[in-house]
mmCIF file of C-alpha atoms in Angstrom:
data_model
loop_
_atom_site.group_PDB
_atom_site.id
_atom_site.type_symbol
_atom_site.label_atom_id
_atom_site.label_comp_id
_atom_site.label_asym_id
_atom_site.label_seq_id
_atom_site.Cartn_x
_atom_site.Cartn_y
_atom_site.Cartn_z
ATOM 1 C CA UNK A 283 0.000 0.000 0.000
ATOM 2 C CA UNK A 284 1.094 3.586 -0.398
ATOM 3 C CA UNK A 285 2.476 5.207 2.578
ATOM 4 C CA UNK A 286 2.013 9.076 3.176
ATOM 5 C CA UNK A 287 4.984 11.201 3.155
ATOM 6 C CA UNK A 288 5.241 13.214 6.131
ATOM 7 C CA UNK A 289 5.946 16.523 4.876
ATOM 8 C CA UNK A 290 4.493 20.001 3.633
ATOM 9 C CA UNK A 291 5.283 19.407 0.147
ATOM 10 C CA UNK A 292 5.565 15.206 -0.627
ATOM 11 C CA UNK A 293 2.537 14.248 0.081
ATOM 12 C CA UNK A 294 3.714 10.538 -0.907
ATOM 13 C CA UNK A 295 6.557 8.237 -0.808
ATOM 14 C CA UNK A 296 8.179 7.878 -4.121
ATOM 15 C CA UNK A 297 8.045 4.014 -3.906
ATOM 16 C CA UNK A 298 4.823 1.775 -3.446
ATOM 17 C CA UNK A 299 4.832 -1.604 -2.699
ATOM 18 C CA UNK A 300 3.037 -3.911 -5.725
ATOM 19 C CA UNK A 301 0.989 -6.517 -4.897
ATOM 20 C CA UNK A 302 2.080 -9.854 -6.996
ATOM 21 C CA UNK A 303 -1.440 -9.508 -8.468
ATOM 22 C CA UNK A 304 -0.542 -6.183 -9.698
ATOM 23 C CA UNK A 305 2.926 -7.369 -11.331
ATOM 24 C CA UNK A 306 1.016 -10.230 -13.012
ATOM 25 C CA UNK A 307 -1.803 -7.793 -14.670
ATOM 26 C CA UNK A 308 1.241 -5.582 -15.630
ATOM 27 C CA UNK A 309 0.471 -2.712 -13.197
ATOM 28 C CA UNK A 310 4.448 -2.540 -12.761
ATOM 29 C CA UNK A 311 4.912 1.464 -12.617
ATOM 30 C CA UNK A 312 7.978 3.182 -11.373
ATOM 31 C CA UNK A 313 6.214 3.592 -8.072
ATOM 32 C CA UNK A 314 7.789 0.341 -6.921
ATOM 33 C CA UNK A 315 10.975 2.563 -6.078
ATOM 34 C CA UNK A 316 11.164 5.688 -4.204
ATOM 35 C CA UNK A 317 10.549 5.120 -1.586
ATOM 36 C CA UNK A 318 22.010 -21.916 7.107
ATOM 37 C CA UNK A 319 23.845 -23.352 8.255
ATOM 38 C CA UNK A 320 20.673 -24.628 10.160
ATOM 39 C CA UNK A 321 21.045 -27.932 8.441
ATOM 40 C CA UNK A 322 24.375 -28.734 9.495
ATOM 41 C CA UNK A 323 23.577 -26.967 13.106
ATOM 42 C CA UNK A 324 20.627 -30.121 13.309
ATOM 43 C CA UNK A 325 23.377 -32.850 12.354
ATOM 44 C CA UNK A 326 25.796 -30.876 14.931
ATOM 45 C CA UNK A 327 23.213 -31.465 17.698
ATOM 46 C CA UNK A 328 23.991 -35.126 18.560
ATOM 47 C CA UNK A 329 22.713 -38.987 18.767
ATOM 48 C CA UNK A 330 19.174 -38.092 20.433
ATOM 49 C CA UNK A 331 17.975 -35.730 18.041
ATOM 50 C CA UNK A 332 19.403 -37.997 14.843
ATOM 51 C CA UNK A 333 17.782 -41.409 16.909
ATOM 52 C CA UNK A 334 14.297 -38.985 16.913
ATOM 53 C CA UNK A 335 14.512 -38.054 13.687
ATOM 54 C CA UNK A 336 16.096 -41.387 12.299
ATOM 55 C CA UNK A 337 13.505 -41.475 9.566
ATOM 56 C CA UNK A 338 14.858 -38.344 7.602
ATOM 57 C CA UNK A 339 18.530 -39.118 7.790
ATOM 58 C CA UNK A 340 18.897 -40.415 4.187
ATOM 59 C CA UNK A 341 16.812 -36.703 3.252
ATOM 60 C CA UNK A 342 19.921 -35.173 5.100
ATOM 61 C CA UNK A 343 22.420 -36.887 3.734
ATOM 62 C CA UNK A 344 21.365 -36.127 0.480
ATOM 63 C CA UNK A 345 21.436 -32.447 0.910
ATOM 64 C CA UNK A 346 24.402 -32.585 2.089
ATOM 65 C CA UNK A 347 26.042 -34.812 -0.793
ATOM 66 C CA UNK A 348 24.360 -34.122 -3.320
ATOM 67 C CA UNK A 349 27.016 -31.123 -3.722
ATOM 68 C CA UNK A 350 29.957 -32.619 -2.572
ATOM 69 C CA UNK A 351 31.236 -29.686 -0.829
ATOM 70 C CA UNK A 352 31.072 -29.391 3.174
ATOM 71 C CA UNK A 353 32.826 -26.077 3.140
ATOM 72 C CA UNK A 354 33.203 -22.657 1.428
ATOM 73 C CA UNK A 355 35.758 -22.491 -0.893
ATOM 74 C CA UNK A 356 38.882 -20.607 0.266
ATOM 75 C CA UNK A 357 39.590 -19.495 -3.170
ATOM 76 C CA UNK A 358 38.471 -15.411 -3.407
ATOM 77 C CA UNK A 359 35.392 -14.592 -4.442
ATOM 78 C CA UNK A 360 34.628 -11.104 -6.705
ATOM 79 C CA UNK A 361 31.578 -8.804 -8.075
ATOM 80 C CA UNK A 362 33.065 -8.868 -11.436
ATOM 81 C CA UNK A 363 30.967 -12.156 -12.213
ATOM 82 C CA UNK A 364 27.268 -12.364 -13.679
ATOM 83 C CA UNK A 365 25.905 -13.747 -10.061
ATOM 84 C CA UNK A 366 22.815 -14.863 -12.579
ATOM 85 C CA UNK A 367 25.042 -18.116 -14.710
ATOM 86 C CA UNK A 368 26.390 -21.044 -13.061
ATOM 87 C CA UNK A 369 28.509 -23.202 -16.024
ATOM 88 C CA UNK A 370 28.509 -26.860 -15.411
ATOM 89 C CA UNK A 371 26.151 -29.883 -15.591
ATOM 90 C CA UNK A 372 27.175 -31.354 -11.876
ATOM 91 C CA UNK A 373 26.348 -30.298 -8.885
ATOM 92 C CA UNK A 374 29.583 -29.949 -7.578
ATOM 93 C CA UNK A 375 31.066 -27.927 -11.072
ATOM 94 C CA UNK A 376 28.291 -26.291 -10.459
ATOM 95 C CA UNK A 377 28.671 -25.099 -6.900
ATOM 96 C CA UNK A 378 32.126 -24.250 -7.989
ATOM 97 C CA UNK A 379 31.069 -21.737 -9.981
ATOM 98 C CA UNK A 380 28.629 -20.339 -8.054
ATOM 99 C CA UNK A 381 31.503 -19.614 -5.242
ATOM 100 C CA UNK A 382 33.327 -17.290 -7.633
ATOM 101 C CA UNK A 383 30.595 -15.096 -6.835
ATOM 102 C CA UNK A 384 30.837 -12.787 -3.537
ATOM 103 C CA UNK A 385 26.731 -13.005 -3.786
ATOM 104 C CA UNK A 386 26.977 -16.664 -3.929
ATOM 105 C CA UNK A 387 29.415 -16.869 -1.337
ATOM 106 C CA UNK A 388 27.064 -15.334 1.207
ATOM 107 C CA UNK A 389 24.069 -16.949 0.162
ATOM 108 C CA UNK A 390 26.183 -19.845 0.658
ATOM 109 C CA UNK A 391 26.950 -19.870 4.243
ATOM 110 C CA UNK A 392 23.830 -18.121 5.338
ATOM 111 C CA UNK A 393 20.852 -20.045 3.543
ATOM 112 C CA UNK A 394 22.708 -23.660 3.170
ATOM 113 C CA UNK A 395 19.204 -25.365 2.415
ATOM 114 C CA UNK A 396 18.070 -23.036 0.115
ATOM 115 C CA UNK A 397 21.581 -22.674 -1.601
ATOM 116 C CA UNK A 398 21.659 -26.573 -2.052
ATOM 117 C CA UNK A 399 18.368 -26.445 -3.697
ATOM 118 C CA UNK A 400 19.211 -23.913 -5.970
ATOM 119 C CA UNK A 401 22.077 -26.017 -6.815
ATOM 120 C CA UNK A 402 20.206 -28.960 -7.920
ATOM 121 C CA UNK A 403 17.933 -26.571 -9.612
ATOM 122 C CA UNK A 404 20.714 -25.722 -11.828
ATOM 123 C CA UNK A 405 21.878 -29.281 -12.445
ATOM 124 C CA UNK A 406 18.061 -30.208 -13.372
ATOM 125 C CA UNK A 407 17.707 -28.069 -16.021
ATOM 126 C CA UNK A 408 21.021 -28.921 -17.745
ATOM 127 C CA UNK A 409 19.536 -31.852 -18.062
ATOM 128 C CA UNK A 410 17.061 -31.223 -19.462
ATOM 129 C CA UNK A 411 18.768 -29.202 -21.936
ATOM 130 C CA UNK A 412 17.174 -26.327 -20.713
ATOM 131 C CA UNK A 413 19.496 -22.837 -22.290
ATOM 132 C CA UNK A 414 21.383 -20.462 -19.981
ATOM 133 C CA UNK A 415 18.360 -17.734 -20.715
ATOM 134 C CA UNK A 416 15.987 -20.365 -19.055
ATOM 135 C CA UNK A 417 18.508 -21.018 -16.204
ATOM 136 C CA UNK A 418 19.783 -17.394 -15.838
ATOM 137 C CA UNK A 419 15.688 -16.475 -15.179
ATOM 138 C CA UNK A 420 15.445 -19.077 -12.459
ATOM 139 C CA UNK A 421 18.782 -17.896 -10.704
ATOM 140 C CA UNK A 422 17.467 -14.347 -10.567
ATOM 141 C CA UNK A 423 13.811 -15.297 -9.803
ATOM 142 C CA UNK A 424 15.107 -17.737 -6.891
ATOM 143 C CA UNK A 425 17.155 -14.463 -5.483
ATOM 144 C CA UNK A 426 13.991 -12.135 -5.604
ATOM 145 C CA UNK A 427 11.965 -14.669 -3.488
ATOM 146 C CA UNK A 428 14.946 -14.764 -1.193
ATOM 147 C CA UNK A 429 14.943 -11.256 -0.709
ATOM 148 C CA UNK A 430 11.594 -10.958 -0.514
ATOM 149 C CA UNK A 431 10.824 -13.466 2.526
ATOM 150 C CA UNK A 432 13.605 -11.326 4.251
ATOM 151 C CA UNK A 433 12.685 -8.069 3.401
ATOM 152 C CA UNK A 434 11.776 -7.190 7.226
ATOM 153 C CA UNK A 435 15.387 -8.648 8.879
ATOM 154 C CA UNK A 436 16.889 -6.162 5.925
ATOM 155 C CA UNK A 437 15.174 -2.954 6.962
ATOM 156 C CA UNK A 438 15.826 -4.043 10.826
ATOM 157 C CA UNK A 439 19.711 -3.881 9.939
ATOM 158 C CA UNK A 440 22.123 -1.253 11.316
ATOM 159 C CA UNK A 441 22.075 2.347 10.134
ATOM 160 C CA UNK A 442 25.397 1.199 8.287
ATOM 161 C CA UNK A 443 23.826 -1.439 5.934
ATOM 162 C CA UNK A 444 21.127 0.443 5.169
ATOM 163 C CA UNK A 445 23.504 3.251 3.785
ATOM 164 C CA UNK A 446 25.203 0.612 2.149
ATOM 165 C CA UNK A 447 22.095 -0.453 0.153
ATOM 166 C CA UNK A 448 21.286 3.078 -0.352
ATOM 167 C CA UNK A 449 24.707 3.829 -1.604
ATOM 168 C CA UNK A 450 25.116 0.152 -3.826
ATOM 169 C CA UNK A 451 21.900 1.083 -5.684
ATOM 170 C CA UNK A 452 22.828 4.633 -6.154
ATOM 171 C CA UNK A 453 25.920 3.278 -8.007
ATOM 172 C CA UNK A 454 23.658 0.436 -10.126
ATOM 173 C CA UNK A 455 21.604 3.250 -11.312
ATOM 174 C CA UNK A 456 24.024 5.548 -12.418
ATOM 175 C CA UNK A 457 25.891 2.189 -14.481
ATOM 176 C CA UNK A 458 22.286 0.955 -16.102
ATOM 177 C CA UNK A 459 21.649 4.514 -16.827
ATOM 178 C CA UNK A 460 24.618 5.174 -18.866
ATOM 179 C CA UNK A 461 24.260 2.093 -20.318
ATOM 180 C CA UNK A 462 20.929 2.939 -21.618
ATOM 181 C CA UNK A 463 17.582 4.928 -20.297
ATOM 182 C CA UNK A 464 15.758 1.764 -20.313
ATOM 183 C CA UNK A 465 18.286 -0.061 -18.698
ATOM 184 C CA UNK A 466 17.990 2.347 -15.796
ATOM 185 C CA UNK A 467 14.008 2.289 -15.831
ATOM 186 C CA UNK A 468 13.963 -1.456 -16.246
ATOM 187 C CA UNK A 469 15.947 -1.426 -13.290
ATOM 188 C CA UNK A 470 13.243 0.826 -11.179
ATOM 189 C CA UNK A 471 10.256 -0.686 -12.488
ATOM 190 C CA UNK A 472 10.513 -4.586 -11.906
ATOM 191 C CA UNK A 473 14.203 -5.120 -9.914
ATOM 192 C CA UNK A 474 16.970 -7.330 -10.593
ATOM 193 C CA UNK A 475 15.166 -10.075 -12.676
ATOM 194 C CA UNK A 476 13.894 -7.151 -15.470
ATOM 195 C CA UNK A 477 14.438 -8.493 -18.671
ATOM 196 C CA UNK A 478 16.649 -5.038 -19.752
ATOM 197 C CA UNK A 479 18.724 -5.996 -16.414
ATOM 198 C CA UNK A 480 18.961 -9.913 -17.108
ATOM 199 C CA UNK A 481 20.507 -9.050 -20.961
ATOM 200 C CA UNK A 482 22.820 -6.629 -19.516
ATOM 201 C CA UNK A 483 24.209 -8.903 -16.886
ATOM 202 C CA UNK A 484 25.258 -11.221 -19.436
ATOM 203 C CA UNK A 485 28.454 -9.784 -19.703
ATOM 204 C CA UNK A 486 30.597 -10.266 -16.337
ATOM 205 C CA UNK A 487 32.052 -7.025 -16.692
ATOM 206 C CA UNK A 488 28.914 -5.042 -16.631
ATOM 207 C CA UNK A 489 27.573 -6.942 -13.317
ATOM 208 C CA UNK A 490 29.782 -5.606 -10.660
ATOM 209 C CA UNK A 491 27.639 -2.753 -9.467
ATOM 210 C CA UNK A 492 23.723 -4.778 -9.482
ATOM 211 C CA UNK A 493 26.005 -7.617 -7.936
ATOM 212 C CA UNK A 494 27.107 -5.349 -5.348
ATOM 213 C CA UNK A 495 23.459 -4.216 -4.816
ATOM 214 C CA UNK A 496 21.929 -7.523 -4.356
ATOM 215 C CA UNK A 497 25.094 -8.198 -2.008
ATOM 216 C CA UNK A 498 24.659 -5.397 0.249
ATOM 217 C CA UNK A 499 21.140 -6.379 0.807
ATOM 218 C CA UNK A 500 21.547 -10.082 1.361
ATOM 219 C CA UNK A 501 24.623 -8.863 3.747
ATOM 220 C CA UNK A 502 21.735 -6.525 5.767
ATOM 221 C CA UNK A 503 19.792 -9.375 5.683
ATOM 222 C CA UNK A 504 22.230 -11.388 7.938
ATOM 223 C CA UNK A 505 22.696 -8.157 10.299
ATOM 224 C CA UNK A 506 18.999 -7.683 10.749
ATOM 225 C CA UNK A 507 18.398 -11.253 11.552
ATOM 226 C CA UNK A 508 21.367 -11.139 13.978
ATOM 227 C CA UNK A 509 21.250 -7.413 15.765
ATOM 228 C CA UNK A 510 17.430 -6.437 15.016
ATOM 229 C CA UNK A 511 17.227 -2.329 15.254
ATOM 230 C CA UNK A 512 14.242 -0.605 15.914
ATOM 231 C CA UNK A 513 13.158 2.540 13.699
ATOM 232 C CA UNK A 514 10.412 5.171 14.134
ATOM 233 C CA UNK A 515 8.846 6.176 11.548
ATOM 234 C CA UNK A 516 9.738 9.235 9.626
ATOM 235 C CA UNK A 517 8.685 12.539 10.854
ATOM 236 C CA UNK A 518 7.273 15.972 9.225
ATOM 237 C CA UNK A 519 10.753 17.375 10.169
ATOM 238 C CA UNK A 520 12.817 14.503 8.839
ATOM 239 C CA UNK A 521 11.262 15.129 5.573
ATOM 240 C CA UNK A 522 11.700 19.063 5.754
ATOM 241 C CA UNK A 523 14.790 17.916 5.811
ATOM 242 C CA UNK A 524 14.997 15.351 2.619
ATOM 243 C CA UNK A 525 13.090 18.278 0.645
ATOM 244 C CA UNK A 526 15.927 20.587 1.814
ATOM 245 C CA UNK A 527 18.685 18.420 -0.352
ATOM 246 C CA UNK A 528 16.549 17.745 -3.163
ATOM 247 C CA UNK A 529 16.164 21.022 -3.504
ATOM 248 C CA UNK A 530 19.456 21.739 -2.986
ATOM 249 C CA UNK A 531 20.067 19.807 -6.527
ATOM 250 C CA UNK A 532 17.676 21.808 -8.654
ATOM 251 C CA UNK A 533 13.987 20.590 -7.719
ATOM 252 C CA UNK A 534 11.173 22.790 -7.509
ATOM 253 C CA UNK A 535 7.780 22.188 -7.023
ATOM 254 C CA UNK A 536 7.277 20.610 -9.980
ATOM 255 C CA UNK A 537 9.513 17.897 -9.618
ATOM 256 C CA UNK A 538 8.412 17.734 -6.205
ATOM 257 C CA UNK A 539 4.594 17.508 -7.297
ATOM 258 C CA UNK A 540 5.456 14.550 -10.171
ATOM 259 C CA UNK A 541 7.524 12.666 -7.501
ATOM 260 C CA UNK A 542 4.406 12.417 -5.162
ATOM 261 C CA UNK A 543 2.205 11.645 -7.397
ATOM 262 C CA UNK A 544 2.056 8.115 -8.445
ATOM 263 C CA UNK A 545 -0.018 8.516 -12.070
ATOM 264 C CA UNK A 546 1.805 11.521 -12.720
ATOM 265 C CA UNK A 547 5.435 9.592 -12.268
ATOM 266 C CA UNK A 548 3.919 6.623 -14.157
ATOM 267 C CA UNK A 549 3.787 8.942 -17.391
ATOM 268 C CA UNK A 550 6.749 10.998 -17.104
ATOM 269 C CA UNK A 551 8.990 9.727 -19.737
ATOM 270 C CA UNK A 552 11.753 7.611 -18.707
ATOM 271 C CA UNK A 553 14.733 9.320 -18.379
ATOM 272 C CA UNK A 554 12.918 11.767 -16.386
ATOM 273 C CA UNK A 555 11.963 9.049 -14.067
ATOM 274 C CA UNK A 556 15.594 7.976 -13.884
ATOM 275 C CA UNK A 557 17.022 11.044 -13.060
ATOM 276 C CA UNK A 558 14.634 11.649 -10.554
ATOM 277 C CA UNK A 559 15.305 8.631 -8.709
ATOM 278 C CA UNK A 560 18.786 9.048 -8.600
ATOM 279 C CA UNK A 561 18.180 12.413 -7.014
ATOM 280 C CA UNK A 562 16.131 11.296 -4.518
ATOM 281 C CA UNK A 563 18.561 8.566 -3.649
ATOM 282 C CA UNK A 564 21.158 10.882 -3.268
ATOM 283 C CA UNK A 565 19.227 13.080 -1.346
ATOM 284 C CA UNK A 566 18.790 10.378 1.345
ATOM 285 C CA UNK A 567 22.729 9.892 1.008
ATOM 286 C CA UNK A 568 23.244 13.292 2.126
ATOM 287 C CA UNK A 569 21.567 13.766 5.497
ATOM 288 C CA UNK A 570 23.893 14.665 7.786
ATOM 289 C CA UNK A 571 21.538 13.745 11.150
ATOM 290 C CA UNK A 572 21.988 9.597 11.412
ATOM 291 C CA UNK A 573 18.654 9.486 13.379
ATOM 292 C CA UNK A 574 17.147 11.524 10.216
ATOM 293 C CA UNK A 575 18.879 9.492 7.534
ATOM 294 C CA UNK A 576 18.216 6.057 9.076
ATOM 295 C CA UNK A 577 14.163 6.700 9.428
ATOM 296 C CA UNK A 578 13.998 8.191 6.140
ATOM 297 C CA UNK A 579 16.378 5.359 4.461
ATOM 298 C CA UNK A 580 13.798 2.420 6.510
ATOM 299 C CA UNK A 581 10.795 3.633 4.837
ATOM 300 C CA UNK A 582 12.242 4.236 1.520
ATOM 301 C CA UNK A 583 14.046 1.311 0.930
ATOM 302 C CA UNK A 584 10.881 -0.993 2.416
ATOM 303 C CA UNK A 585 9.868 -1.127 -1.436
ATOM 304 C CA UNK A 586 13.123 -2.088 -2.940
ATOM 305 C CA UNK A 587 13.809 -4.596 -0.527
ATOM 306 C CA UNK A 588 10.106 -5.985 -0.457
ATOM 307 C CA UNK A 589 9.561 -5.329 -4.533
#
């Protein structure tokens, strides 16, 4: 639902939250933005619980062989990979590949269950002689539903990660946008898995900045989920405040008026929408009260992290 911006002159967030009904019907407007080891842990826990549970051992052990690695590779991991392809047809060439990846990596050690499925997922469809397009889709689809179920553990991380997604996205928007207006608006209207995103990511060397994205919110993900923080929602003043830098990089009311309005963003041609969205970003980067920048970034980001 849209949330009501505090403030004299926004009279609306500049991100909604789109209902998967919405997304399905095509209602996917540029109001979306704007605003593990448990596995091993249960095998750690001794005789009694594996005597209780002595009817889902084989399930375990095939989890846990079924990628023939018990540990995170020690060999460095880097951004400068597509964290969307995984080359190989076995699970363990393919789990190898997916550790080159600093994404990967974390997702890794973090989600083990989830990362093991994802690795069979990949070794299915290579069997099925399914092409890297089909395989790249379910990589980045998995990721979104990750992110999604998590969304609330992100937005309770420090004041630090949330900067850090802030900042990473900041970055991935100025990259897709020289790249291409629609690789930019692509970006702010459906995410990660867009299919202007997904043919740009193709090339390693034009990932490093959405890989860094996706990292830094999979990395407040963990945070949240270990140091929970507590934020009140924005205030009138906080967004006196926000209006303050925006305006400090050229907006007047007019700007102000199509940011707040959801229809009148939805029609504003593209490279308008991109440019304001990188403003407003970098508005929120450059509040120089923490309490004021973390309550603004926590409602703002809700939608990216929850889109």
């Amino acid at each position: 639902t849209d949330r009501a911006v505090r403030g004299p002159t926004v009279t609306t967030p500049p991100v909604s939250d789109r209902s998967s009904r919405r997304e399905r019907s095509g209602g996917r407007s540029v109001a979306r933005i704007g605003l593990l080891m448990a596995l091993l842990a249960i095998i750690a826990a001794g005789g009694w619980f594996g005597w209780q549970n002595r009817d889902r051992l084989p399930e375990v052990a095939n989890v846990l062989t079924s990628i023939q690695v018990q540990a995170v590779s020690s060999a460095p991991a880097t951004y400068d990979v597509s964290p969307f392809t995984a080359a190989g047809d076995t699970a363990q060439a393919i789990d190898a590949a997916l550790q080159k990846a600093v994404l990967w990596r974390l997702l890794k050690q973090e989600f083990a269950e989830w990362y093991a499925a994802r690795v069979k997922d990949v070794e299915r469809l290579r069997a099925q002689k399914r092409d890297d397009v089909a395989i790249q889709k379910m990589l980045a689809d998995s990721i979104v539903g990750l992110r999604r179920k998590h969304a609330a553990q992100a937005l309770s991380a420090s004041p630090r990660h949330l900067r850090q997604i802030a900042a990473s996205f900041y970055d991935n928007l100025q990259v897709m946008a020289k790249a291409g207006t629609e690789h930019c608006f692509g970006l702010i209207s459906f995410g990660e898995a867009s299919p202007q995103v997904l043919d740009m990511v193709k090339d390693p060397a034009k990932s490093e900045y959405l890989h860094r994205q996706m990292t830094a919110i999979f990395e407040a993900i963990v945070n949240g989920r270990k140091s929970p923080q507590n934020y009140s929602p924005a205030a009138k003043a906080d967004y006196d405040v926000l209006v303050e830098q925006l305006r400090a990089r050229g907006w007047g009311q007019a700007e102000l008026q199509t940011f707040s309005d959801q229809r009148a963003l939805a029609q504003a041609p593209h490279d308008q929408v991109c440019r304001l969205v990188q403003d407003w970003i970098a508005a929120h980067l450059s509040v120089k009260d923490a309490g004021t920048q973390s309550r603004l970034l926590s409602e703002t980001l809700r939608p990216l992290v929850h889109g």
